[in-house]
PDB file of C-alpha atoms in Angstrom:
ATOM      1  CA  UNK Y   1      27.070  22.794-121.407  1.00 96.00           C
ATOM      2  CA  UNK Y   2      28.515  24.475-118.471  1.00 97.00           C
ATOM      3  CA  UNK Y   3      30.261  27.523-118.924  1.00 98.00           C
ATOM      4  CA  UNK Y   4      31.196  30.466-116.972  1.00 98.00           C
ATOM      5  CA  UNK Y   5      32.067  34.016-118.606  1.00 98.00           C
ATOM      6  CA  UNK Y   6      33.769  36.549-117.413  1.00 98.00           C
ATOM      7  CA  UNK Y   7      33.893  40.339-117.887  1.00 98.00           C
ATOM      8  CA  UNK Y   8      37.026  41.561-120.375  1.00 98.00           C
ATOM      9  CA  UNK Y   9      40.311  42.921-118.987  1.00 98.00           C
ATOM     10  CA  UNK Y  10      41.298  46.108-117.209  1.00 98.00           C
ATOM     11  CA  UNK Y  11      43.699  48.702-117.010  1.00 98.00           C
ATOM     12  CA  UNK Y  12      43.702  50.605-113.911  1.00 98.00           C
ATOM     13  CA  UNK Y  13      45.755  52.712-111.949  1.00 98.00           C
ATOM     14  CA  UNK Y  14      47.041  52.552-108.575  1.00 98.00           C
ATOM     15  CA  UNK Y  15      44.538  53.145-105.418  1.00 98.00           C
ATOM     16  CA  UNK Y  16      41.471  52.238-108.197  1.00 98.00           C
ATOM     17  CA  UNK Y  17      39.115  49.532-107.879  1.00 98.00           C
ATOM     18  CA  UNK Y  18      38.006  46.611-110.682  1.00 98.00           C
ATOM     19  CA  UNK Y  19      35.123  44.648-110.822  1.00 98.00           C
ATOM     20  CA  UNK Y  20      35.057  41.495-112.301  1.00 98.00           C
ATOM     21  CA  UNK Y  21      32.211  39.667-113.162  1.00 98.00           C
ATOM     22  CA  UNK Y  22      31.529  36.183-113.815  1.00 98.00           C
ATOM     23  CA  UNK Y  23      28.722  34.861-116.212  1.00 98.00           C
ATOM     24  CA  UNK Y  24      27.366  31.196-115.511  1.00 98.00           C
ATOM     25  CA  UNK Y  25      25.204  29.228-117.741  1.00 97.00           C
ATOM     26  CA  UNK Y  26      24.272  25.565-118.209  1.00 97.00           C
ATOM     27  CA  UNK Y  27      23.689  24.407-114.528  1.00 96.00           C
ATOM     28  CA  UNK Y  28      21.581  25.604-111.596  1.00 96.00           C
ATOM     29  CA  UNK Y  29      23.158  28.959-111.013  1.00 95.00           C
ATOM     30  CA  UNK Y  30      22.126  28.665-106.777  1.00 93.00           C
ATOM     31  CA  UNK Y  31      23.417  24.743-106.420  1.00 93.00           C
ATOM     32  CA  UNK Y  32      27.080  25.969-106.636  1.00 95.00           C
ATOM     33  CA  UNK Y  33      29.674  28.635-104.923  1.00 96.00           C
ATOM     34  CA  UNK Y  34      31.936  30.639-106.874  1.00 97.00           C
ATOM     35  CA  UNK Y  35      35.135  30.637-106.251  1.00 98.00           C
ATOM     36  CA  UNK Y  36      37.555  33.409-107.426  1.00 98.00           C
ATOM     37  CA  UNK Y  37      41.700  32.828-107.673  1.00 98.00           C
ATOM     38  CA  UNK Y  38      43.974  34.559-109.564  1.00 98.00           C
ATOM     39  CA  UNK Y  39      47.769  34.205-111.045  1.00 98.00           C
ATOM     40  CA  UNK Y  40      50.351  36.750-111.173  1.00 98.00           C
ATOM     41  CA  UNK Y  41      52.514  37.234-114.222  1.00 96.00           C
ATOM     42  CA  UNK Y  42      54.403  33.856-114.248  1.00 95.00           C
ATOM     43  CA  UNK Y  43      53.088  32.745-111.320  1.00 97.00           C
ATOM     44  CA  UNK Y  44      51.375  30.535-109.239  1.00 97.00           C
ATOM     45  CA  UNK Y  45      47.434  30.613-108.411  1.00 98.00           C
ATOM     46  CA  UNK Y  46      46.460  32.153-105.206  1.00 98.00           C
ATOM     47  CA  UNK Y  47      42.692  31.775-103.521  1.00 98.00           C
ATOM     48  CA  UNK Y  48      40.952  35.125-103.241  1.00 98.00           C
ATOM     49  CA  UNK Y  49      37.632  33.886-101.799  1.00 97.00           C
ATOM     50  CA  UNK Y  50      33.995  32.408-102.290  1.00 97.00           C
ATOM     51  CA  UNK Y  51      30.646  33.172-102.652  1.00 96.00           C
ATOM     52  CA  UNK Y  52      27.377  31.194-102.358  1.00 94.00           C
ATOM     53  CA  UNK Y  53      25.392  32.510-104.829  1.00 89.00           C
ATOM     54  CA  UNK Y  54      22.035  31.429-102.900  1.00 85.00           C
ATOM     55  CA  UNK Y  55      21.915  33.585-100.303  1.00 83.00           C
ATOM     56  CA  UNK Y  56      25.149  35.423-100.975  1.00 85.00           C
ATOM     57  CA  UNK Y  57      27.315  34.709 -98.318  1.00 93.00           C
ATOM     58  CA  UNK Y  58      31.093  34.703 -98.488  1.00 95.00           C
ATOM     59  CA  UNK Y  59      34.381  33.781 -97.086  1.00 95.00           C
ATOM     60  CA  UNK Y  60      37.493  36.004 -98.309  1.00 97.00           C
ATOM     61  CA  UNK Y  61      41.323  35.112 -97.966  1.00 97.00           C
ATOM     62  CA  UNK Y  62      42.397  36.427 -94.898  1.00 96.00           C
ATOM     63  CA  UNK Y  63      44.735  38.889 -96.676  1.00 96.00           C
ATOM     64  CA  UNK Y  64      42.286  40.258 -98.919  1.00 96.00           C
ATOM     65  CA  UNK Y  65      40.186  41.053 -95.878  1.00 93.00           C
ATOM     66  CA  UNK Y  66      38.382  44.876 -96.156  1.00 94.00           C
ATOM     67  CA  UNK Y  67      39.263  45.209 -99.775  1.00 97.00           C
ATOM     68  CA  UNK Y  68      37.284  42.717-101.562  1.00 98.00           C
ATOM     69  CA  UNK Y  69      33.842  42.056-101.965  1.00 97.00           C
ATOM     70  CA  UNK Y  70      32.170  39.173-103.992  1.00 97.00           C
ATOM     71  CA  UNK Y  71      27.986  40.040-104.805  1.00 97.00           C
ATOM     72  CA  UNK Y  72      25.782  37.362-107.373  1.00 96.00           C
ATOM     73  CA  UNK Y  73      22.681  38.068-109.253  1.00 96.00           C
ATOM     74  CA  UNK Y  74      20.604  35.333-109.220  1.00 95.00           C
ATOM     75  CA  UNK Y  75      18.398  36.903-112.266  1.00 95.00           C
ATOM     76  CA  UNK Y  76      21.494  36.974-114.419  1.00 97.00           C
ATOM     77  CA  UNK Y  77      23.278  34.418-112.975  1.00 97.00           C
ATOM     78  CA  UNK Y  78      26.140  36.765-112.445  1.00 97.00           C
ATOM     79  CA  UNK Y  79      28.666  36.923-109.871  1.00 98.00           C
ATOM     80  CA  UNK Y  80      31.162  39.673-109.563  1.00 98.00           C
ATOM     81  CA  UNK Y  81      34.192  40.551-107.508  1.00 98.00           C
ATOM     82  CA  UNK Y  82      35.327  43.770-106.550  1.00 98.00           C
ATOM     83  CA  UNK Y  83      38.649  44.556-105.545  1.00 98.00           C
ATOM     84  CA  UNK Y  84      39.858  48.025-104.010  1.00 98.00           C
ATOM     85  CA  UNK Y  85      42.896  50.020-103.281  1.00 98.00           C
ATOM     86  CA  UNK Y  86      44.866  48.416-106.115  1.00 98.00           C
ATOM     87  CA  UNK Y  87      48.507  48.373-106.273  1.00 98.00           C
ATOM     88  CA  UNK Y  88      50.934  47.212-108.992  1.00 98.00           C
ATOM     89  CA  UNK Y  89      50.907  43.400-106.884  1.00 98.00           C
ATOM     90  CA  UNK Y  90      47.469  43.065-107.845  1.00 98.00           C
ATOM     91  CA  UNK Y  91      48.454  43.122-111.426  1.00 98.00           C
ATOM     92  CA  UNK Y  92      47.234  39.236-112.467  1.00 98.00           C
ATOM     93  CA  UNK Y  93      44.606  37.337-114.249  1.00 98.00           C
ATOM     94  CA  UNK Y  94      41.583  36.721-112.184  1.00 98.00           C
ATOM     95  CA  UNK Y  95      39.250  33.198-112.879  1.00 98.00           C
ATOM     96  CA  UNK Y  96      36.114  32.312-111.126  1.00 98.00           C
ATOM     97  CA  UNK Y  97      35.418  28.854-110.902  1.00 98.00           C
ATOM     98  CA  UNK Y  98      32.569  26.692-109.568  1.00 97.00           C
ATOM     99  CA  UNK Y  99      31.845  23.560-106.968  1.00 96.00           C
ATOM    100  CA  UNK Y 100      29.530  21.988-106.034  1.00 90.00           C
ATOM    101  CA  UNK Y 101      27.556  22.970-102.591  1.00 85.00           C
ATOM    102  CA  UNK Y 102      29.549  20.483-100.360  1.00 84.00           C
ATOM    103  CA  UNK Y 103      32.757  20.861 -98.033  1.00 85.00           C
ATOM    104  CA  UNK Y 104      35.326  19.889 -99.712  1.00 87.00           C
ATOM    105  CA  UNK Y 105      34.556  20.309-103.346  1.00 89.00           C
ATOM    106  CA  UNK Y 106      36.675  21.097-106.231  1.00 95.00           C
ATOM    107  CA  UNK Y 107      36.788  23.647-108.552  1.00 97.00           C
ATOM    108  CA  UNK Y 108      35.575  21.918-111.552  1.00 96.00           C
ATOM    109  CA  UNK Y 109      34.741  24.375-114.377  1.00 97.00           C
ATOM    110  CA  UNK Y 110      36.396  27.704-114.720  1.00 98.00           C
ATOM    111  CA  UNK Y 111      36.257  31.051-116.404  1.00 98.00           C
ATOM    112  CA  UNK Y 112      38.406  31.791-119.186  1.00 98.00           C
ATOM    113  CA  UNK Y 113      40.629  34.887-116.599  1.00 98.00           C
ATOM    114  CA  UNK Y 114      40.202  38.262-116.998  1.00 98.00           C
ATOM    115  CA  UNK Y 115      43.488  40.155-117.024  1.00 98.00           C
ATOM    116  CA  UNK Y 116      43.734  43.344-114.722  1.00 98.00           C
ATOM    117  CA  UNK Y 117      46.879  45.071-115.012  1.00 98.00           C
ATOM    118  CA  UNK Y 118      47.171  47.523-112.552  1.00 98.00           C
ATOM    119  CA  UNK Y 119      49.675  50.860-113.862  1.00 97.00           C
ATOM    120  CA  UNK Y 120      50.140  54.441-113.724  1.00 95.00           C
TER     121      UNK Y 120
ATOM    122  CA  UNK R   1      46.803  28.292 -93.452  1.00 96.00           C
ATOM    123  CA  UNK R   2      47.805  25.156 -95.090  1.00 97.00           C
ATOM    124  CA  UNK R   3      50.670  25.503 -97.163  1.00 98.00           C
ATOM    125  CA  UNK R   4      51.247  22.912 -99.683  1.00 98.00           C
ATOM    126  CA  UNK R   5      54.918  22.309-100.754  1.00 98.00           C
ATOM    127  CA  UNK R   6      55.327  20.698-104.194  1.00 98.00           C
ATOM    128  CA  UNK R   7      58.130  19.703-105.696  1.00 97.00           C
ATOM    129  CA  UNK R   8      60.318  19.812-108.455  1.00 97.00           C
ATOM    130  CA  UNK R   9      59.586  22.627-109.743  1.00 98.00           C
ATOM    131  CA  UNK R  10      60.103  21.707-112.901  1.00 97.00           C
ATOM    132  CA  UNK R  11      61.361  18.200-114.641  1.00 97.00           C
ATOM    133  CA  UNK R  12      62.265  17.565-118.321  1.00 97.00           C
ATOM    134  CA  UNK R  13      61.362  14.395-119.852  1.00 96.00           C
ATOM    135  CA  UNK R  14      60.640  12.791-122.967  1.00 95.00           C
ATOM    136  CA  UNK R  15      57.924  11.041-124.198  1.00 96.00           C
ATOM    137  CA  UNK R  16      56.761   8.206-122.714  1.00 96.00           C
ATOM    138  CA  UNK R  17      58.740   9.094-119.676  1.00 97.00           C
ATOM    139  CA  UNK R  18      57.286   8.044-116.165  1.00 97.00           C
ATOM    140  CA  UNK R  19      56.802  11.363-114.376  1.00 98.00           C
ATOM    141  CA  UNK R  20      55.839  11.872-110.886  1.00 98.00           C
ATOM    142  CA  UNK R  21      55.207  15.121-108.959  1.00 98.00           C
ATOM    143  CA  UNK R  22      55.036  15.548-105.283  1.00 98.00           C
ATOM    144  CA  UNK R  23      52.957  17.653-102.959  1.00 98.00           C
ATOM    145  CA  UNK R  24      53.691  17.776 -98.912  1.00 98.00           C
ATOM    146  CA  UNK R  25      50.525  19.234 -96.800  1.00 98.00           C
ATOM    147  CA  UNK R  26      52.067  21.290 -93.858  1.00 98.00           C
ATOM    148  CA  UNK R  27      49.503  19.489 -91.902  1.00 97.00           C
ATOM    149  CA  UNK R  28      47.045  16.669 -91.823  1.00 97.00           C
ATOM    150  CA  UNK R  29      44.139  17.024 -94.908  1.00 97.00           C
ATOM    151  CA  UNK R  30      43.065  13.542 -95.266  1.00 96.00           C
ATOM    152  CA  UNK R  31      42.196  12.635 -98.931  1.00 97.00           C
ATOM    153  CA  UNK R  32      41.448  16.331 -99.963  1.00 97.00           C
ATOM    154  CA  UNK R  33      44.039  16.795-102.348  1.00 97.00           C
ATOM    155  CA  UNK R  34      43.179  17.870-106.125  1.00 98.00           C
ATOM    156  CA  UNK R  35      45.312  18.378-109.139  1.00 98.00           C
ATOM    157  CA  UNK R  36      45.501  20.580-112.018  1.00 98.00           C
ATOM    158  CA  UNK R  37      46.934  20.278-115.167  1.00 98.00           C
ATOM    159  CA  UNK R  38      47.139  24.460-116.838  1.00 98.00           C
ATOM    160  CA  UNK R  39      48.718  24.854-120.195  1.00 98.00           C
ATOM    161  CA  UNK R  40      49.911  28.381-121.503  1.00 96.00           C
ATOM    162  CA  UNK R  41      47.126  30.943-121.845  1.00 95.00           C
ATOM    163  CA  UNK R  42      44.152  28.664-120.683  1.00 97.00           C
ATOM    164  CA  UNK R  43      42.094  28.287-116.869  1.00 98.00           C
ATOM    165  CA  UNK R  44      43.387  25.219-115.161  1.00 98.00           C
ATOM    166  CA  UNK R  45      41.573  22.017-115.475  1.00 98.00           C
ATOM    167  CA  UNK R  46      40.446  19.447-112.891  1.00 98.00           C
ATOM    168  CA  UNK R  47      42.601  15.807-113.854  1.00 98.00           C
ATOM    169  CA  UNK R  48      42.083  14.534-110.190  1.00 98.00           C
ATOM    170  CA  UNK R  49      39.875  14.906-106.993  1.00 97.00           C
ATOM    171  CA  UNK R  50      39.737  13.585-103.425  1.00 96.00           C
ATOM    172  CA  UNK R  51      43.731  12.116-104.026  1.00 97.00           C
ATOM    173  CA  UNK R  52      42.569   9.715-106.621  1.00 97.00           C
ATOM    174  CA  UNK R  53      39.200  10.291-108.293  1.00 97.00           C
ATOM    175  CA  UNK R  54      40.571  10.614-112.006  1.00 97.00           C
ATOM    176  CA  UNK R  55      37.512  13.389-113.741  1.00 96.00           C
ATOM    177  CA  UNK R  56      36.056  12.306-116.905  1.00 95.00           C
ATOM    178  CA  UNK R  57      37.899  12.283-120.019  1.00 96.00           C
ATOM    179  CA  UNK R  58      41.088  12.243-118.071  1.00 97.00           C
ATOM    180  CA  UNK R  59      43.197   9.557-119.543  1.00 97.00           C
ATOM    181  CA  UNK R  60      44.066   6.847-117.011  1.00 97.00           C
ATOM    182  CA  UNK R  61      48.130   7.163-117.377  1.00 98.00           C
ATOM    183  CA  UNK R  62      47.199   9.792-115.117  1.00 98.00           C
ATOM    184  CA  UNK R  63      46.892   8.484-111.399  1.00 98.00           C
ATOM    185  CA  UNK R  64      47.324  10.035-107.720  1.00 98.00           C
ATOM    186  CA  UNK R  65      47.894   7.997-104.406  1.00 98.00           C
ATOM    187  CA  UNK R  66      48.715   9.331-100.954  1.00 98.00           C
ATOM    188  CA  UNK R  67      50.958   8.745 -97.936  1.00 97.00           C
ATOM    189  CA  UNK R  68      49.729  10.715 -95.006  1.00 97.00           C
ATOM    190  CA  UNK R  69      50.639  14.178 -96.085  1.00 98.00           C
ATOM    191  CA  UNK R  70      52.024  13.510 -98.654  1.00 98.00           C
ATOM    192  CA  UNK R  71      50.729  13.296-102.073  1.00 98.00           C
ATOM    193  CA  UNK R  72      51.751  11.916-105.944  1.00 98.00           C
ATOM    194  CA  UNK R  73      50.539  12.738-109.329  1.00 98.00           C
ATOM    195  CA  UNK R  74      52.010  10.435-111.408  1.00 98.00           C
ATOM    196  CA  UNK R  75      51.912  10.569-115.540  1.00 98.00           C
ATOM    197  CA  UNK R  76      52.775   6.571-116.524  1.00 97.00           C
ATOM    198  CA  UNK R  77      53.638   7.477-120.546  1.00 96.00           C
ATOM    199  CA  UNK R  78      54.059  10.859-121.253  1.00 97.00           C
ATOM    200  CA  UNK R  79      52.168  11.927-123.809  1.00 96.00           C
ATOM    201  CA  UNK R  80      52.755  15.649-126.175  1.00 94.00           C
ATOM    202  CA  UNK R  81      49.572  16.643-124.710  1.00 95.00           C
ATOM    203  CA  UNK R  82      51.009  16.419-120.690  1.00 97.00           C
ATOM    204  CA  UNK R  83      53.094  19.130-121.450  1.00 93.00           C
ATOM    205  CA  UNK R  84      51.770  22.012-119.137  1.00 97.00           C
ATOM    206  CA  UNK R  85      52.320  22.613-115.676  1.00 98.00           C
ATOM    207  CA  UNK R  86      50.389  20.980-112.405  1.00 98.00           C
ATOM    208  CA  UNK R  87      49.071  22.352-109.624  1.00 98.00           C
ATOM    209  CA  UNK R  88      48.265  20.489-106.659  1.00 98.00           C
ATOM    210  CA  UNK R  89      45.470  22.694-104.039  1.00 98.00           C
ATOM    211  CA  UNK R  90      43.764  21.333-100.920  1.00 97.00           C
ATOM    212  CA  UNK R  91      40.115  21.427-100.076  1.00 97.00           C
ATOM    213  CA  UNK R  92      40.268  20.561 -96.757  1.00 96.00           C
ATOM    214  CA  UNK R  93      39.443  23.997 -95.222  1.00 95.00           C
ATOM    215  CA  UNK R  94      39.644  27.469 -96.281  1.00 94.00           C
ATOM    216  CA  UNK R  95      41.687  29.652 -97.447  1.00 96.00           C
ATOM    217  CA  UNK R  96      41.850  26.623-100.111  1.00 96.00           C
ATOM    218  CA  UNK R  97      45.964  27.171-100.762  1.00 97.00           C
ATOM    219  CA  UNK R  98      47.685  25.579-103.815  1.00 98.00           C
ATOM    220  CA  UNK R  99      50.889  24.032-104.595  1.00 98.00           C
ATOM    221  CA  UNK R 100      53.828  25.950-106.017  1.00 98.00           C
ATOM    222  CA  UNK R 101      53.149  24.254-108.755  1.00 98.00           C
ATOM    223  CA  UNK R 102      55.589  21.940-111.459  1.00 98.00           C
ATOM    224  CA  UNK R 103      56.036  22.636-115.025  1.00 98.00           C
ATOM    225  CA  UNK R 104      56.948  19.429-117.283  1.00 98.00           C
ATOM    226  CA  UNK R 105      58.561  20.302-119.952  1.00 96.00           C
ATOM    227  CA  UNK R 106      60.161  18.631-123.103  1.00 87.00           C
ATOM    228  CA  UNK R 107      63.625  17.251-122.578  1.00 86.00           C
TER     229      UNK R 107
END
């Protein structure tokens, strides 16, 4: 069955970076982008970015623009996102999820979130 | 960007209460319009694509229709199960941007 995995959560302080990383399993790993989106505290979900795992381009929120990076590892099936210059804002649960290789596909299976709390 | 405007924000019913959730696209998005359904502690989960294509194993009181840019989820009988909160999110272009999202909760 289709499942994707992610890394366990992090406590890190301010200015730090996190990497995240996102297991997949059960599917062709290169048919389908990951997509990463994350949820403050109480919150709603906000779109970080995507990567296409066969070839490894990406396209990143405008906002998140020259402090995020998203890399995959098409031995492991892996994809990871790396987030810099954290602040307290960035404090949130972060999910990959996965869709198909077509414009306008949904994000169909997720990640179960990995918490990064950001603190001094 | 795209911002999608849902409303309420939250609604208390009962069960098998008629519930209905709206989502306004600030501009045109044609059918791309999905919904979530994300209950405490879990990822969200795909009920609808494409306006109306109801996923697998998504019950069928479950049903979305659109009216330009605007958008319904409705839940015919409310079940125990429906409580959680919905997200609506367009795929029409990037950066994909979701609704504020709605939590139904138990009146």
């Amino acid at each position: 069955q289709v499942q994707l995995v992610q890394s366990g959560a992090e406590v890190k302080k301010p200015g730090a970076s996190v990497k995240v990383s996102c297991r997949a399993s059960g599917y062709t790993f290169t048919s389908f982008y990951i997509h990463w989106v994350r949820q403050a505290p109480g919150q709603g979900l906000e779109w970080l970015g995507v990567i296409y795992p066969d070839g490894g381009g990406t396209d990143y929120a405008q906002r998140f623009q020259g402090r995020i990076s998203m890399t995959s590892d098409t031995s492991t099936s892996t994809v990871y996102m790396d987030l810099r210059s954290l602040t307290a804002d960035d404090t949130a649960i972060y999910f990959c999820a996965r869709a198909w290789q077509t414009p306008h596909s949904d994000l169909d299976y997720w990640g179960q979130g990995t918490l990064v709390t950001v603190s001094s | 960007d795209i911002q999608m405007t849902q409303s309420p924000s939250s609604v208390s019913a009962s069960v098998g209460d008629r519930v209905t959730i709206s989502c306004r696209a600030s501009q045109g998005i044609s059918t791309w319009l999905d919904w979530y359904q994300q209950k405490p502690g879990k990822a969200p989960k795909l009920l609808i694509s494409a306006t109306s294509g109801l996923q697998g194993g998504v019950p069928s009181r479950f049903s979305g229709s659109r009216s330009g840019t605007d958008f319904t989820l409705t839940i015919s009988s409310l079940r125990p199960e429906d409580f959680a909160t919905y997200y609506c999110q367009q795929t029409d272009s990037f950066p994909l941007t979701f609704g504020g999202g709605t939590k139904v909760e138990i009146k």
